[in-house]
Amino acid sequence: MEFFHAPNIDWMGKAKYFATLSACLLIIGGVAAFMHNGLHYGIDFKGGAMVIVRFSSAPPISQIRAALDAAGLKNNEVTSSSDISNANSKNDVMIRVEQGSEGEDALNAAKATIVSALEKNFGAPSSSNPDFNSVVTTDLANYLTRRDPLVLGTAAGDRYTQVAQALIDARDKNHGGIVADFSELSNVSGVTPAVIDALKSGYSLNRFSITESQVVGPTVGAQLRRQAILATLYALAGMLIYVAIRFEWIYGAAAVIAVFHDVLITLGFFCLFYNKFEISLTVIAALLTLVGYSMNDTIVIFDRVRENLRLMRREKLSVIINRSINQTLSRTILTSGLTFLTVFLLFVFGGQVLRSFSFAMVVGVVVGTYSSFGIAAPIVVIWNKWRGQGVTAPVASSADKRAERRLAEARR
């Protein structure tokens, strides 16, 4: 399948525009990183406690911050966590608290302090009763069995288990995990006014519910950050060695520089949208994926350059590279376009958990595609011009060279 019929675009003539675009993006990302004092690391790397809270109405962000400050959690972050793919999450809030102390007890204590501060300020007026929005099916079934609002007798445990499950399903599926008034449950199958009265007398309704929580120690976070950096560097080094053996070393260096350029620009976008996206383990996975994706795209072009060098020995290297890029243009547009479409849909509908991952992929696929012909290929041309090899450049692999030497020795 071809999108373009015999394209004849002077890509090397436009290299200065790609270089200018990359320089602008790198400068903008660098300025954003300087203004925010670096990247926005998630709890995976910083360590601390993270809680996602769902409120029954629009979350009072300023009041939540004040409540956490009053509870002694000064270094906190409170951000909206709504997700357009999940209508129930429109009132979700993500709370992060850094925790310098080691140990699971200290981290759980920080999480408990968050919950306590929220309950104190946003809990139900009659806080002596347990919160219905946090109750599980077993506890609710046991409570209903004891109260027996349907007058079924002591042997009706199974029936109350069914009613409790129906109530929990209605809370979680129909009301997004938050019930603001018990009358909202009156239409649930098997629920009678007597059951509603029993719920009112035994449970309270907090304005919020904890939907997700996570704690990570600071030492573990530092180790993860160091291992993530090493994993990225090892991937770049391994690809440099592979491409240097497969082609000439300058091709490997150009490919690695282009991939490094892709990673830097992607991280720059994370700095630019500092309050929206954070660096987590899933983002590191996305960056490593981009390293492989961009490298593969570059190798496809370099492989075509190597083939054309054997057929066009009298042509300038820039002409050969232009033709090679044009010959692979349909393939590049097809694969990159489909990949971009996939990660873009993941970004829109993938949910909050995958939002940073898909953001890195969206930015990285675009940057990685144009860097293959806008950054890597011009580096090879510039290097060969500087070495005085602008007409044709040797691109045989080390194995090819060894084979040629053996053949020459045999002929002698």
mmCIF file of C-alpha atoms in Angstrom:
data_model
loop_
_atom_site.group_PDB
_atom_site.id
_atom_site.type_symbol
_atom_site.label_atom_id
_atom_site.label_comp_id
_atom_site.label_asym_id
_atom_site.label_seq_id
_atom_site.Cartn_x
_atom_site.Cartn_y
_atom_site.Cartn_z
ATOM 1 C CA MET A 1 0.000 0.000 0.000
ATOM 2 C CA GLU A 2 1.438 3.389 -1.039
ATOM 3 C CA PHE A 3 0.186 6.808 0.038
ATOM 4 C CA PHE A 4 2.516 8.633 -2.338
ATOM 5 C CA HIS A 5 3.388 7.755 -5.942
ATOM 6 C CA ALA A 6 7.102 8.310 -6.586
ATOM 7 C CA PRO A 7 7.585 11.199 -4.128
ATOM 8 C CA ASN A 8 10.552 13.442 -4.801
ATOM 9 C CA ILE A 9 11.002 15.559 -1.681
ATOM 10 C CA ASP A 10 14.336 17.182 -0.885
ATOM 11 C CA TRP A 11 14.467 16.145 2.773
ATOM 12 C CA MET A 12 18.123 17.076 3.220
ATOM 13 C CA GLY A 13 17.368 20.553 1.890
ATOM 14 C CA LYS A 14 14.787 20.928 4.643
ATOM 15 C CA ALA A 15 17.045 19.610 7.389
ATOM 16 C CA LYS A 16 17.621 23.116 8.741
ATOM 17 C CA TYR A 17 13.879 23.487 9.410
ATOM 18 C CA PHE A 18 13.776 20.221 11.344
ATOM 19 C CA ALA A 19 16.869 21.265 13.289
ATOM 20 C CA THR A 20 15.252 24.621 14.102
ATOM 21 C CA LEU A 21 12.043 22.907 15.226
ATOM 22 C CA SER A 22 13.989 20.513 17.469
ATOM 23 C CA ALA A 23 16.074 23.358 18.914
ATOM 24 C CA CYS A 24 12.912 25.307 19.742
ATOM 25 C CA LEU A 25 11.294 22.287 21.405
ATOM 26 C CA LEU A 26 14.440 21.524 23.407
ATOM 27 C CA ILE A 27 14.746 25.146 24.547
ATOM 28 C CA ILE A 28 11.080 25.315 25.557
ATOM 29 C CA GLY A 29 11.411 22.032 27.459
ATOM 30 C CA GLY A 30 14.619 23.217 29.109
ATOM 31 C CA VAL A 31 13.027 26.485 30.214
ATOM 32 C CA ALA A 32 10.002 24.598 31.574
ATOM 33 C CA ALA A 33 12.318 22.215 33.472
ATOM 34 C CA PHE A 34 14.247 25.168 34.899
ATOM 35 C CA MET A 35 11.054 26.941 35.996
ATOM 36 C CA HIS A 36 9.706 23.814 37.705
ATOM 37 C CA ASN A 37 13.081 22.782 39.096
ATOM 38 C CA GLY A 38 13.153 19.515 37.158
ATOM 39 C CA LEU A 39 10.695 16.795 36.315
ATOM 40 C CA HIS A 40 7.489 16.044 38.142
ATOM 41 C CA TYR A 41 8.242 12.640 39.621
ATOM 42 C CA GLY A 42 5.346 10.527 40.781
ATOM 43 C CA ILE A 43 5.073 8.635 43.991
ATOM 44 C CA ASP A 44 6.907 5.710 42.365
ATOM 45 C CA PHE A 45 10.125 7.734 42.452
ATOM 46 C CA LYS A 46 9.666 10.223 45.288
ATOM 47 C CA GLY A 47 8.133 7.953 47.869
ATOM 48 C CA GLY A 48 5.121 8.829 50.000
ATOM 49 C CA ALA A 49 1.402 8.226 50.099
ATOM 50 C CA MET A 50 -1.119 8.766 47.309
ATOM 51 C CA VAL A 51 -4.878 8.633 47.731
ATOM 52 C CA ILE A 52 -7.570 9.148 45.098
ATOM 53 C CA VAL A 53 -10.768 10.463 46.669
ATOM 54 C CA ARG A 54 -14.172 10.650 45.006
ATOM 55 C CA PHE A 55 -16.472 13.386 46.263
ATOM 56 C CA SER A 56 -20.253 13.437 45.918
ATOM 57 C CA SER A 57 -20.113 17.016 44.582
ATOM 58 C CA ALA A 58 -17.515 19.387 43.133
ATOM 59 C CA PRO A 59 -14.379 18.884 45.238
ATOM 60 C CA PRO A 60 -13.342 21.911 47.347
ATOM 61 C CA ILE A 61 -9.634 21.847 46.449
ATOM 62 C CA SER A 62 -8.634 24.824 48.633
ATOM 63 C CA GLN A 63 -10.491 23.400 51.630
ATOM 64 C CA ILE A 64 -8.825 20.024 51.142
ATOM 65 C CA ARG A 65 -5.379 21.658 51.122
ATOM 66 C CA ALA A 66 -6.264 23.631 54.256
ATOM 67 C CA ALA A 67 -7.477 20.456 55.992
ATOM 68 C CA LEU A 68 -4.248 18.619 55.147
ATOM 69 C CA ASP A 69 -2.120 21.570 56.286
ATOM 70 C CA ALA A 70 -4.016 21.656 59.559
ATOM 71 C CA ALA A 71 -3.348 17.918 59.993
ATOM 72 C CA GLY A 72 0.392 18.549 59.687
ATOM 73 C CA LEU A 73 0.759 17.355 56.070
ATOM 74 C CA LYS A 74 2.350 20.553 54.794
ATOM 75 C CA ASN A 75 4.084 19.122 51.718
ATOM 76 C CA ASN A 76 0.977 17.928 49.928
ATOM 77 C CA GLU A 77 -0.310 18.029 46.356
ATOM 78 C CA VAL A 78 -4.029 18.134 45.619
ATOM 79 C CA THR A 79 -5.052 17.927 41.960
ATOM 80 C CA SER A 80 -8.178 17.054 40.042
ATOM 81 C CA SER A 81 -8.167 13.483 38.780
ATOM 82 C CA SER A 82 -11.245 13.523 36.554
ATOM 83 C CA ASP A 83 -11.240 11.342 33.460
ATOM 84 C CA ILE A 84 -13.414 12.002 30.417
ATOM 85 C CA SER A 85 -13.663 8.259 29.744
ATOM 86 C CA ASN A 86 -15.256 7.718 33.174
ATOM 87 C CA ALA A 87 -18.217 9.938 33.927
ATOM 88 C CA ASN A 88 -18.187 8.845 37.578
ATOM 89 C CA SER A 89 -14.720 10.342 38.075
ATOM 90 C CA LYS A 90 -15.694 13.973 37.459
ATOM 91 C CA ASN A 91 -15.347 14.767 41.180
ATOM 92 C CA ASP A 92 -12.202 12.705 41.794
ATOM 93 C CA VAL A 93 -9.212 14.294 43.517
ATOM 94 C CA MET A 94 -5.674 12.937 43.751
ATOM 95 C CA ILE A 95 -3.835 13.682 47.011
ATOM 96 C CA ARG A 96 -0.099 13.074 47.317
ATOM 97 C CA VAL A 97 1.960 13.439 50.458
ATOM 98 C CA GLU A 98 5.717 13.027 50.513
ATOM 99 C CA GLN A 99 6.981 10.862 53.335
ATOM 100 C CA GLY A 100 10.610 11.041 54.392
ATOM 101 C CA SER A 101 10.402 8.214 56.916
ATOM 102 C CA GLU A 102 11.050 4.603 56.003
ATOM 103 C CA GLY A 103 8.878 1.701 56.959
ATOM 104 C CA GLU A 104 5.416 0.553 56.103
ATOM 105 C CA ASP A 105 4.011 1.818 59.396
ATOM 106 C CA ALA A 106 5.104 5.403 58.695
ATOM 107 C CA LEU A 107 3.663 5.312 55.188
ATOM 108 C CA ASN A 108 0.379 3.827 56.346
ATOM 109 C CA ALA A 109 0.283 6.458 59.081
ATOM 110 C CA ALA A 110 0.540 9.191 56.431
ATOM 111 C CA LYS A 111 -2.321 7.600 54.509
ATOM 112 C CA ALA A 112 -4.372 7.318 57.702
ATOM 113 C CA THR A 113 -3.689 10.990 58.453
ATOM 114 C CA ILE A 114 -5.053 11.965 55.029
ATOM 115 C CA VAL A 115 -8.220 9.940 55.588
ATOM 116 C CA SER A 116 -8.612 11.303 59.120
ATOM 117 C CA ALA A 117 -8.264 14.907 57.925
ATOM 118 C CA LEU A 118 -10.874 14.334 55.215
ATOM 119 C CA GLU A 119 -13.280 12.652 57.625
ATOM 120 C CA LYS A 120 -12.887 15.476 60.103
ATOM 121 C CA ASN A 121 -13.696 18.141 57.539
ATOM 122 C CA PHE A 122 -15.894 16.372 54.987
ATOM 123 C CA GLY A 123 -17.338 13.405 56.870
ATOM 124 C CA ALA A 124 -20.944 12.880 57.849
ATOM 125 C CA PRO A 125 -22.336 14.893 60.776
ATOM 126 C CA SER A 126 -23.055 11.657 62.678
ATOM 127 C CA SER A 127 -19.597 10.209 62.254
ATOM 128 C CA SER A 128 -20.113 7.573 64.986
ATOM 129 C CA ASN A 129 -21.790 5.277 62.442
ATOM 130 C CA PRO A 130 -19.679 3.584 59.753
ATOM 131 C CA ASP A 131 -19.648 5.139 56.293
ATOM 132 C CA PHE A 132 -21.983 3.375 53.855
ATOM 133 C CA ASN A 133 -19.833 4.569 50.919
ATOM 134 C CA SER A 134 -16.919 2.524 52.267
ATOM 135 C CA VAL A 135 -18.740 -0.583 53.507
ATOM 136 C CA VAL A 136 -18.169 -3.967 51.861
ATOM 137 C CA THR A 137 -20.822 -6.551 50.985
ATOM 138 C CA THR A 138 -20.044 -8.963 53.841
ATOM 139 C CA ASP A 139 -20.290 -6.327 56.566
ATOM 140 C CA LEU A 140 -23.487 -4.916 55.096
ATOM 141 C CA ALA A 141 -25.061 -8.392 54.805
ATOM 142 C CA ASN A 142 -24.188 -9.178 58.434
ATOM 143 C CA TYR A 143 -25.685 -5.881 59.575
ATOM 144 C CA LEU A 144 -28.930 -6.465 57.666
ATOM 145 C CA THR A 145 -29.138 -10.016 58.998
ATOM 146 C CA ARG A 146 -28.869 -8.733 62.553
ATOM 147 C CA ARG A 147 -31.456 -5.989 62.003
ATOM 148 C CA ASP A 148 -33.734 -8.223 59.856
ATOM 149 C CA PRO A 149 -35.753 -5.336 58.342
ATOM 150 C CA LEU A 150 -37.607 -7.760 56.011
ATOM 151 C CA VAL A 151 -38.678 -9.935 58.991
ATOM 152 C CA LEU A 152 -37.270 -13.091 57.430
ATOM 153 C CA GLY A 153 -35.996 -14.719 60.600
ATOM 154 C CA THR A 154 -32.471 -15.671 61.538
ATOM 155 C CA ALA A 155 -32.141 -18.192 58.691
ATOM 156 C CA ALA A 156 -32.439 -15.513 55.938
ATOM 157 C CA GLY A 157 -28.696 -14.815 55.618
ATOM 158 C CA ASP A 158 -28.567 -15.680 51.903
ATOM 159 C CA ARG A 159 -31.408 -13.283 51.132
ATOM 160 C CA TYR A 160 -29.691 -10.403 52.924
ATOM 161 C CA THR A 161 -26.434 -11.237 51.135
ATOM 162 C CA GLN A 162 -28.282 -10.748 47.838
ATOM 163 C CA VAL A 163 -29.799 -7.474 49.025
ATOM 164 C CA ALA A 164 -26.417 -6.251 50.276
ATOM 165 C CA GLN A 165 -24.787 -7.125 46.954
ATOM 166 C CA ALA A 166 -27.537 -5.295 45.062
ATOM 167 C CA LEU A 167 -27.015 -2.226 47.254
ATOM 168 C CA ILE A 168 -23.232 -2.257 46.779
ATOM 169 C CA ASP A 169 -23.639 -2.711 43.001
ATOM 170 C CA ALA A 170 -26.060 0.191 42.840
ATOM 171 C CA ARG A 171 -23.664 2.365 44.853
ATOM 172 C CA ASP A 172 -20.618 1.523 42.734
ATOM 173 C CA LYS A 173 -22.155 1.199 39.262
ATOM 174 C CA ASN A 174 -25.094 3.601 39.308
ATOM 175 C CA HIS A 175 -23.752 6.276 41.643
ATOM 176 C CA GLY A 176 -20.012 6.118 40.976
ATOM 177 C CA GLY A 177 -19.188 4.795 44.458
ATOM 178 C CA ILE A 178 -20.786 7.747 46.242
ATOM 179 C CA VAL A 179 -24.341 7.849 47.597
ATOM 180 C CA ALA A 180 -25.394 11.294 48.812
ATOM 181 C CA ASP A 181 -28.808 10.240 50.163
ATOM 182 C CA PHE A 182 -30.183 6.798 51.098
ATOM 183 C CA SER A 183 -33.358 7.549 49.119
ATOM 184 C CA GLU A 184 -31.225 7.104 45.971
ATOM 185 C CA LEU A 185 -31.240 3.359 46.760
ATOM 186 C CA SER A 186 -35.019 2.987 47.072
ATOM 187 C CA ASN A 187 -35.372 1.570 43.553
ATOM 188 C CA VAL A 188 -32.850 -1.212 44.071
ATOM 189 C CA SER A 189 -34.320 -4.700 43.687
ATOM 190 C CA GLY A 190 -35.331 -6.192 47.050
ATOM 191 C CA VAL A 191 -34.955 -2.918 48.944
ATOM 192 C CA THR A 192 -37.992 -1.795 50.911
ATOM 193 C CA PRO A 193 -38.591 1.326 53.031
ATOM 194 C CA ALA A 194 -37.746 -0.821 56.061
ATOM 195 C CA VAL A 195 -34.328 -1.602 54.575
ATOM 196 C CA ILE A 196 -33.744 2.107 53.878
ATOM 197 C CA ASP A 197 -34.669 2.930 57.486
ATOM 198 C CA ALA A 198 -32.243 0.255 58.728
ATOM 199 C CA LEU A 199 -29.464 1.786 56.596
ATOM 200 C CA LYS A 200 -30.210 5.279 57.931
ATOM 201 C CA SER A 201 -30.023 4.109 61.533
ATOM 202 C CA GLY A 202 -26.842 2.057 61.087
ATOM 203 C CA TYR A 203 -24.746 3.990 58.582
ATOM 204 C CA SER A 204 -23.695 7.513 57.778
ATOM 205 C CA LEU A 205 -22.964 9.031 54.368
ATOM 206 C CA ASN A 206 -19.640 10.757 53.977
ATOM 207 C CA ARG A 207 -19.196 13.285 51.183
ATOM 208 C CA PHE A 208 -16.212 11.338 49.894
ATOM 209 C CA SER A 209 -14.938 7.821 49.291
ATOM 210 C CA ILE A 210 -11.411 6.453 48.905
ATOM 211 C CA THR A 211 -11.202 4.767 45.498
ATOM 212 C CA GLU A 212 -7.456 4.053 45.361
ATOM 213 C CA SER A 213 -4.459 4.360 47.667
ATOM 214 C CA GLN A 214 -0.756 3.649 47.321
ATOM 215 C CA VAL A 215 2.347 4.004 49.506
ATOM 216 C CA VAL A 216 6.002 3.796 48.404
ATOM 217 C CA GLY A 217 9.095 4.214 50.598
ATOM 218 C CA PRO A 218 11.583 6.992 49.668
ATOM 219 C CA THR A 219 14.506 4.548 49.428
ATOM 220 C CA VAL A 220 12.547 2.309 47.087
ATOM 221 C CA GLY A 221 11.580 5.370 45.057
ATOM 222 C CA ALA A 222 15.227 6.481 44.731
ATOM 223 C CA GLN A 223 16.257 2.973 43.669
ATOM 224 C CA LEU A 224 13.517 2.863 41.070
ATOM 225 C CA ARG A 225 14.594 6.261 39.685
ATOM 226 C CA ARG A 226 18.228 5.149 39.413
ATOM 227 C CA GLN A 227 17.269 1.839 37.797
ATOM 228 C CA ALA A 228 14.995 3.606 35.326
ATOM 229 C CA ILE A 229 17.824 5.925 34.219
ATOM 230 C CA LEU A 230 20.224 2.987 33.901
ATOM 231 C CA ALA A 231 17.669 0.971 31.918
ATOM 232 C CA THR A 232 17.297 3.834 29.420
ATOM 233 C CA LEU A 233 21.075 4.304 29.097
ATOM 234 C CA TYR A 234 21.650 0.562 28.686
ATOM 235 C CA ALA A 235 19.020 0.465 25.933
ATOM 236 C CA LEU A 236 20.709 3.353 24.095
ATOM 237 C CA ALA A 237 24.165 1.798 24.470
ATOM 238 C CA GLY A 238 22.973 -1.591 23.264
ATOM 239 C CA MET A 239 21.370 -0.078 20.182
ATOM 240 C CA LEU A 240 24.466 2.001 19.455
ATOM 241 C CA ILE A 241 26.573 -1.168 19.465
ATOM 242 C CA TYR A 242 24.094 -3.059 17.323
ATOM 243 C CA VAL A 243 23.758 -0.349 14.663
ATOM 244 C CA ALA A 244 27.530 0.271 14.664
ATOM 245 C CA ILE A 245 28.083 -3.431 13.884
ATOM 246 C CA ARG A 246 25.204 -3.632 11.439
ATOM 247 C CA PHE A 247 26.210 -0.441 9.569
ATOM 248 C CA GLU A 248 29.025 2.074 10.082
ATOM 249 C CA TRP A 249 29.569 3.613 13.513
ATOM 250 C CA ILE A 250 28.375 7.046 12.320
ATOM 251 C CA TYR A 251 24.995 5.519 11.467
ATOM 252 C CA GLY A 252 24.766 4.086 14.969
ATOM 253 C CA ALA A 253 25.816 7.393 16.525
ATOM 254 C CA ALA A 254 23.258 9.297 14.409
ATOM 255 C CA ALA A 255 20.488 6.879 15.373
ATOM 256 C CA VAL A 256 21.330 7.107 19.083
ATOM 257 C CA ILE A 257 21.536 10.921 18.927
ATOM 258 C CA ALA A 258 18.105 10.979 17.275
ATOM 259 C CA VAL A 259 16.656 8.662 19.922
ATOM 260 C CA PHE A 260 18.241 10.720 22.712
ATOM 261 C CA HIS A 261 16.719 13.799 21.064
ATOM 262 C CA ASP A 262 13.288 12.081 21.095
ATOM 263 C CA VAL A 263 13.529 11.246 24.794
ATOM 264 C CA LEU A 264 14.646 14.776 25.727
ATOM 265 C CA ILE A 265 11.820 16.435 23.807
ATOM 266 C CA THR A 266 9.274 14.038 25.310
ATOM 267 C CA LEU A 267 10.558 14.832 28.812
ATOM 268 C CA GLY A 268 10.416 18.527 27.889
ATOM 269 C CA PHE A 269 6.704 18.173 27.193
ATOM 270 C CA PHE A 270 6.294 16.595 30.629
ATOM 271 C CA CYS A 271 7.971 19.672 32.134
ATOM 272 C CA LEU A 272 5.761 21.945 30.032
ATOM 273 C CA PHE A 273 2.626 20.238 31.382
ATOM 274 C CA TYR A 274 4.139 19.844 34.825
ATOM 275 C CA ASN A 275 0.861 19.847 36.740
ATOM 276 C CA LYS A 276 -0.901 17.487 34.356
ATOM 277 C CA PHE A 277 1.514 14.601 33.875
ATOM 278 C CA GLU A 278 4.094 12.995 36.118
ATOM 279 C CA ILE A 279 7.044 10.689 35.581
ATOM 280 C CA SER A 280 6.071 7.236 36.782
ATOM 281 C CA LEU A 281 7.185 3.693 36.080
ATOM 282 C CA THR A 282 4.666 3.448 33.253
ATOM 283 C CA VAL A 283 6.207 6.550 31.647
ATOM 284 C CA ILE A 284 9.643 4.913 31.800
ATOM 285 C CA ALA A 285 8.106 1.926 30.025
ATOM 286 C CA ALA A 286 6.743 4.332 27.395
ATOM 287 C CA LEU A 287 10.170 5.965 26.943
ATOM 288 C CA LEU A 288 11.834 2.585 26.464
ATOM 289 C CA THR A 289 9.132 1.683 23.952
ATOM 290 C CA LEU A 290 9.828 4.932 22.103
ATOM 291 C CA VAL A 291 13.547 4.169 22.045
ATOM 292 C CA GLY A 292 12.843 0.928 20.231
ATOM 293 C CA TYR A 293 10.174 2.447 17.984
ATOM 294 C CA SER A 294 12.288 5.397 16.855
ATOM 295 C CA MET A 295 15.362 3.209 16.378
ATOM 296 C CA ASN A 296 13.389 0.793 14.209
ATOM 297 C CA ASP A 297 12.124 3.638 12.033
ATOM 298 C CA THR A 298 15.647 4.977 11.609
ATOM 299 C CA ILE A 299 17.109 1.572 10.762
ATOM 300 C CA VAL A 300 14.508 1.048 8.026
ATOM 301 C CA ILE A 301 15.743 4.241 6.324
ATOM 302 C CA PHE A 302 19.422 3.425 6.863
ATOM 303 C CA ASP A 303 18.896 -0.062 5.470
ATOM 304 C CA ARG A 304 17.413 1.428 2.306
ATOM 305 C CA VAL A 305 20.364 3.861 2.151
ATOM 306 C CA ARG A 306 22.745 0.913 2.249
ATOM 307 C CA GLU A 307 20.944 -0.786 -0.623
ATOM 308 C CA ASN A 308 20.903 2.388 -2.712
ATOM 309 C CA LEU A 309 24.599 3.047 -2.092
ATOM 310 C CA ARG A 310 25.378 -0.138 -3.993
ATOM 311 C CA LEU A 311 23.147 0.927 -6.904
ATOM 312 C CA MET A 312 23.977 4.649 -7.064
ATOM 313 C CA ARG A 313 27.739 4.737 -6.573
ATOM 314 C CA ARG A 314 28.184 8.028 -8.467
ATOM 315 C CA GLU A 315 25.418 9.967 -6.749
ATOM 316 C CA LYS A 316 25.857 12.355 -3.841
ATOM 317 C CA LEU A 317 25.084 10.913 -0.445
ATOM 318 C CA SER A 318 22.397 13.554 0.136
ATOM 319 C CA VAL A 319 20.672 12.473 -3.092
ATOM 320 C CA ILE A 320 20.830 8.825 -2.051
ATOM 321 C CA ILE A 321 19.396 9.572 1.379
ATOM 322 C CA ASN A 322 16.634 11.713 -0.124
ATOM 323 C CA ARG A 323 15.671 8.881 -2.439
ATOM 324 C CA SER A 324 15.825 6.338 0.395
ATOM 325 C CA ILE A 325 13.532 8.432 2.597
ATOM 326 C CA ASN A 326 11.096 8.956 -0.285
ATOM 327 C CA GLN A 327 11.081 5.223 -1.041
ATOM 328 C CA THR A 328 10.200 4.397 2.582
ATOM 329 C CA LEU A 329 7.844 7.351 3.063
ATOM 330 C CA SER A 330 4.626 5.373 2.542
ATOM 331 C CA ARG A 331 5.762 2.743 5.007
ATOM 332 C CA THR A 332 6.714 5.422 7.525
ATOM 333 C CA ILE A 333 3.383 7.241 7.205
ATOM 334 C CA LEU A 334 1.417 3.986 7.406
ATOM 335 C CA THR A 335 3.124 2.551 10.491
ATOM 336 C CA SER A 336 3.519 5.861 12.308
ATOM 337 C CA GLY A 337 -0.026 6.940 11.491
ATOM 338 C CA LEU A 338 -1.554 3.727 12.814
ATOM 339 C CA THR A 339 0.631 3.818 15.913
ATOM 340 C CA PHE A 340 -0.272 7.443 16.557
ATOM 341 C CA LEU A 341 -3.978 6.714 16.122
ATOM 342 C CA THR A 342 -3.756 3.859 18.624
ATOM 343 C CA VAL A 343 -1.909 5.786 21.317
ATOM 344 C CA PHE A 344 -4.087 8.857 20.781
ATOM 345 C CA LEU A 345 -7.224 6.809 21.420
ATOM 346 C CA LEU A 346 -5.467 5.345 24.451
ATOM 347 C CA PHE A 347 -4.726 8.880 25.613
ATOM 348 C CA VAL A 348 -8.358 9.968 25.240
ATOM 349 C CA PHE A 349 -10.139 6.861 26.481
ATOM 350 C CA GLY A 350 -7.435 4.961 28.400
ATOM 351 C CA GLY A 351 -8.267 6.444 31.762
ATOM 352 C CA GLN A 352 -6.278 8.378 34.317
ATOM 353 C CA VAL A 353 -3.957 5.495 35.178
ATOM 354 C CA LEU A 354 -2.609 5.332 31.599
ATOM 355 C CA ARG A 355 -2.826 9.069 30.850
ATOM 356 C CA SER A 356 0.880 9.854 31.442
ATOM 357 C CA PHE A 357 1.956 6.689 29.595
ATOM 358 C CA SER A 358 -0.178 7.477 26.551
ATOM 359 C CA PHE A 359 0.883 11.153 26.613
ATOM 360 C CA ALA A 360 4.532 10.069 26.372
ATOM 361 C CA MET A 361 3.644 7.760 23.492
ATOM 362 C CA VAL A 362 1.666 10.432 21.604
ATOM 363 C CA VAL A 363 4.512 12.956 21.821
ATOM 364 C CA GLY A 364 7.219 10.354 21.273
ATOM 365 C CA VAL A 365 5.670 8.801 18.158
ATOM 366 C CA VAL A 366 5.417 12.205 16.445
ATOM 367 C CA VAL A 367 8.921 13.285 17.438
ATOM 368 C CA GLY A 368 10.421 9.852 16.767
ATOM 369 C CA THR A 369 8.955 9.773 13.262
ATOM 370 C CA TYR A 370 10.335 13.101 12.083
ATOM 371 C CA SER A 371 13.690 12.631 13.838
ATOM 372 C CA SER A 372 14.393 9.553 11.690
ATOM 373 C CA PHE A 373 14.602 11.606 8.488
ATOM 374 C CA GLY A 374 14.937 15.113 9.973
ATOM 375 C CA ILE A 375 17.715 14.511 12.507
ATOM 376 C CA ALA A 376 19.431 11.123 12.068
ATOM 377 C CA ALA A 377 19.835 11.199 8.274
ATOM 378 C CA PRO A 378 21.201 14.794 8.123
ATOM 379 C CA ILE A 379 23.786 13.904 10.791
ATOM 380 C CA VAL A 380 25.186 11.210 8.471
ATOM 381 C CA VAL A 381 25.271 13.636 5.533
ATOM 382 C CA ILE A 382 26.958 16.372 7.572
ATOM 383 C CA TRP A 383 29.515 13.936 8.962
ATOM 384 C CA ASN A 384 30.446 12.602 5.516
ATOM 385 C CA LYS A 385 30.689 16.111 4.077
ATOM 386 C CA TRP A 386 33.000 17.032 6.913
ATOM 387 C CA ARG A 387 35.091 13.932 6.190
ATOM 388 C CA GLY A 388 35.135 14.814 2.463
ATOM 389 C CA GLN A 389 32.999 11.789 1.517
ATOM 390 C CA GLY A 390 29.952 13.621 0.263
ATOM 391 C CA VAL A 391 29.757 11.659 -3.002
ATOM 392 C CA THR A 392 29.359 8.140 -1.721
ATOM 393 C CA ALA A 393 29.975 6.804 1.742
ATOM 394 C CA PRO A 394 30.917 3.287 2.708
ATOM 395 C CA VAL A 395 28.139 1.724 4.759
ATOM 396 C CA ALA A 396 29.146 -1.930 4.723
ATOM 397 C CA SER A 397 28.896 -3.683 8.049
ATOM 398 C CA SER A 398 31.931 -5.019 9.892
ATOM 399 C CA ALA A 399 30.970 -8.549 8.835
ATOM 400 C CA ASP A 400 30.819 -7.462 5.189
ATOM 401 C CA LYS A 401 34.263 -5.934 5.491
ATOM 402 C CA ARG A 402 35.723 -9.104 6.976
ATOM 403 C CA ALA A 403 34.204 -11.129 4.133
ATOM 404 C CA GLU A 404 35.693 -8.748 1.558
ATOM 405 C CA ARG A 405 39.136 -9.039 3.164
ATOM 406 C CA ARG A 406 38.952 -12.839 3.152
ATOM 407 C CA LEU A 407 37.935 -12.783 -0.511
ATOM 408 C CA ALA A 408 40.862 -10.488 -1.403
ATOM 409 C CA GLU A 409 43.322 -12.739 0.465
ATOM 410 C CA ALA A 410 41.980 -15.804 -1.332
ATOM 411 C CA ARG A 411 42.448 -14.125 -4.698
ATOM 412 C CA ARG A 412 46.098 -13.349 -3.860
#
